[in-house]
CSV table of C-alpha atoms in Angstrom, one decimal:
chain,number,residue,atom,x,y,z
A,154,ASN,CA,2.3,17.6,15.5
A,155,GLU,CA,5.9,16.5,15.4
A,156,ASP,CA,5.5,13.9,18.2
A,157,ILE,CA,2.7,12.2,16.3
A,158,GLU,CA,4.8,12.1,13.1
A,159,LYS,CA,7.7,10.6,15.0
A,160,ALA,CA,5.4,8.0,16.5
A,161,GLU,CA,4.0,7.1,13.1
A,162,VAL,CA,7.5,6.6,11.6
A,163,LYS,CA,8.6,4.5,14.6
A,164,PHE,CA,5.4,2.3,14.2
A,165,ILE,CA,6.0,1.8,10.5
A,166,LYS,CA,9.7,0.9,11.0
A,167,GLU,CA,8.8,-1.6,13.7
A,168,PHE,CA,5.9,-3.1,11.7
A,169,LYS,CA,8.2,-3.5,8.6
A,170,GLN,CA,10.8,-5.2,10.7
A,171,LYS,CA,8.4,-7.4,12.7
A,172,TYR,CA,6.8,-8.8,9.5
A,173,ASN,CA,10.1,-8.9,7.6
A,174,LEU,CA,8.7,-6.8,4.7
A,175,ASN,CA,11.0,-6.3,1.8
A,176,TYR,CA,9.2,-3.3,0.3
A,177,ASP,CA,8.9,0.3,1.4
A,178,LEU,CA,6.0,1.7,3.4
A,179,VAL,CA,5.3,5.4,3.3
A,180,ILE,CA,3.3,7.9,5.3
A,181,ALA,CA,1.3,10.6,3.4
A,182,LYS,CA,1.6,14.2,4.6
A,183,ASP,CA,-1.9,15.0,3.7
A,184,SER,CA,-5.1,13.4,2.3
A,185,GLN,CA,-4.3,13.9,-1.4
A,186,ASN,CA,-3.4,10.2,-1.9
A,187,SER,CA,-6.7,9.2,-0.2
A,188,ARG,CA,-8.5,11.3,-2.7
A,189,ASN,CA,-6.4,10.2,-5.7
A,190,TYR,CA,-6.9,6.5,-4.9
A,191,ARG,CA,-10.3,6.7,-3.3
A,192,ALA,CA,-8.9,5.2,-0.2
A,193,ASP,CA,-11.8,5.6,2.1
A,194,GLY,CA,-11.0,2.8,4.6
A,195,LEU,CA,-8.2,0.8,6.0
A,196,PRO,CA,-6.5,-1.2,4.7
A,197,THR,CA,-6.6,0.0,1.1
A,198,LYS,CA,-4.6,-1.9,-1.5
A,199,VAL,CA,-3.7,-0.1,-4.8
A,200,LEU,CA,-1.7,-1.8,-7.5
A,201,ILE,CA,-0.1,0.5,-10.1
A,202,ASP,CA,1.4,-0.9,-13.3
A,203,ARG,CA,4.7,0.0,-14.8
A,204,LYS,CA,3.1,2.7,-16.8
A,205,GLY,CA,1.6,4.4,-13.7
A,206,VAL,CA,-2.0,3.2,-14.4
A,207,ILE,CA,-4.1,2.1,-11.4
A,208,ARG,CA,-5.0,-1.5,-12.2
A,209,TYR,CA,-6.5,-2.7,-8.9
A,210,ALA,CA,-7.9,-1.0,-5.9
A,211,PHE,CA,-9.6,-2.7,-3.0
A,212,THR,CA,-10.6,-1.4,0.5
A,213,GLY,CA,-10.9,-3.8,3.4
A,214,SER,CA,-9.2,-6.9,4.6
A,215,GLY,CA,-9.3,-10.3,2.9
A,216,ASN,CA,-9.3,-11.0,-0.8
A,217,GLU,CA,-5.7,-12.1,-0.7
A,218,GLU,CA,-6.2,-14.6,-3.5
A,219,GLU,CA,-7.4,-12.0,-5.9
A,220,LEU,CA,-4.6,-9.6,-4.9
A,221,GLU,CA,-2.0,-12.3,-5.5
A,222,LYS,CA,-3.5,-13.0,-8.9
A,223,TRP,CA,-3.3,-9.3,-9.9
A,224,ILE,CA,0.3,-9.0,-8.6
A,225,LYS,CA,1.4,-12.1,-10.7
A,226,LYS,CA,-0.5,-10.7,-13.7
A,227,LEU,CA,1.2,-7.3,-13.4
A,228,LEU,CA,4.7,-8.7,-12.9
A,229,ALA,CA,4.3,-10.9,-16.0
A,230,GLU,CA,3.5,-7.8,-18.2
A,231,LYS,CA,6.4,-6.2,-20.0
């Protein structure tokens, strides 16, 4: 439904602005990403390294310390 898609885009833009996020957010057109990344709940965090390999996947809230550790580790890799 076009109205639902427009509402999603509006929500994402407002969310990004509200929290001053400096990275892009996307909306999937189908469930292929959910299947690819085994995202069976919200939120799902997936970190993909520079080579395109999934290095971390976590479903649910919390665990920010572990996520930060993984981000720093991946950023340090060449």
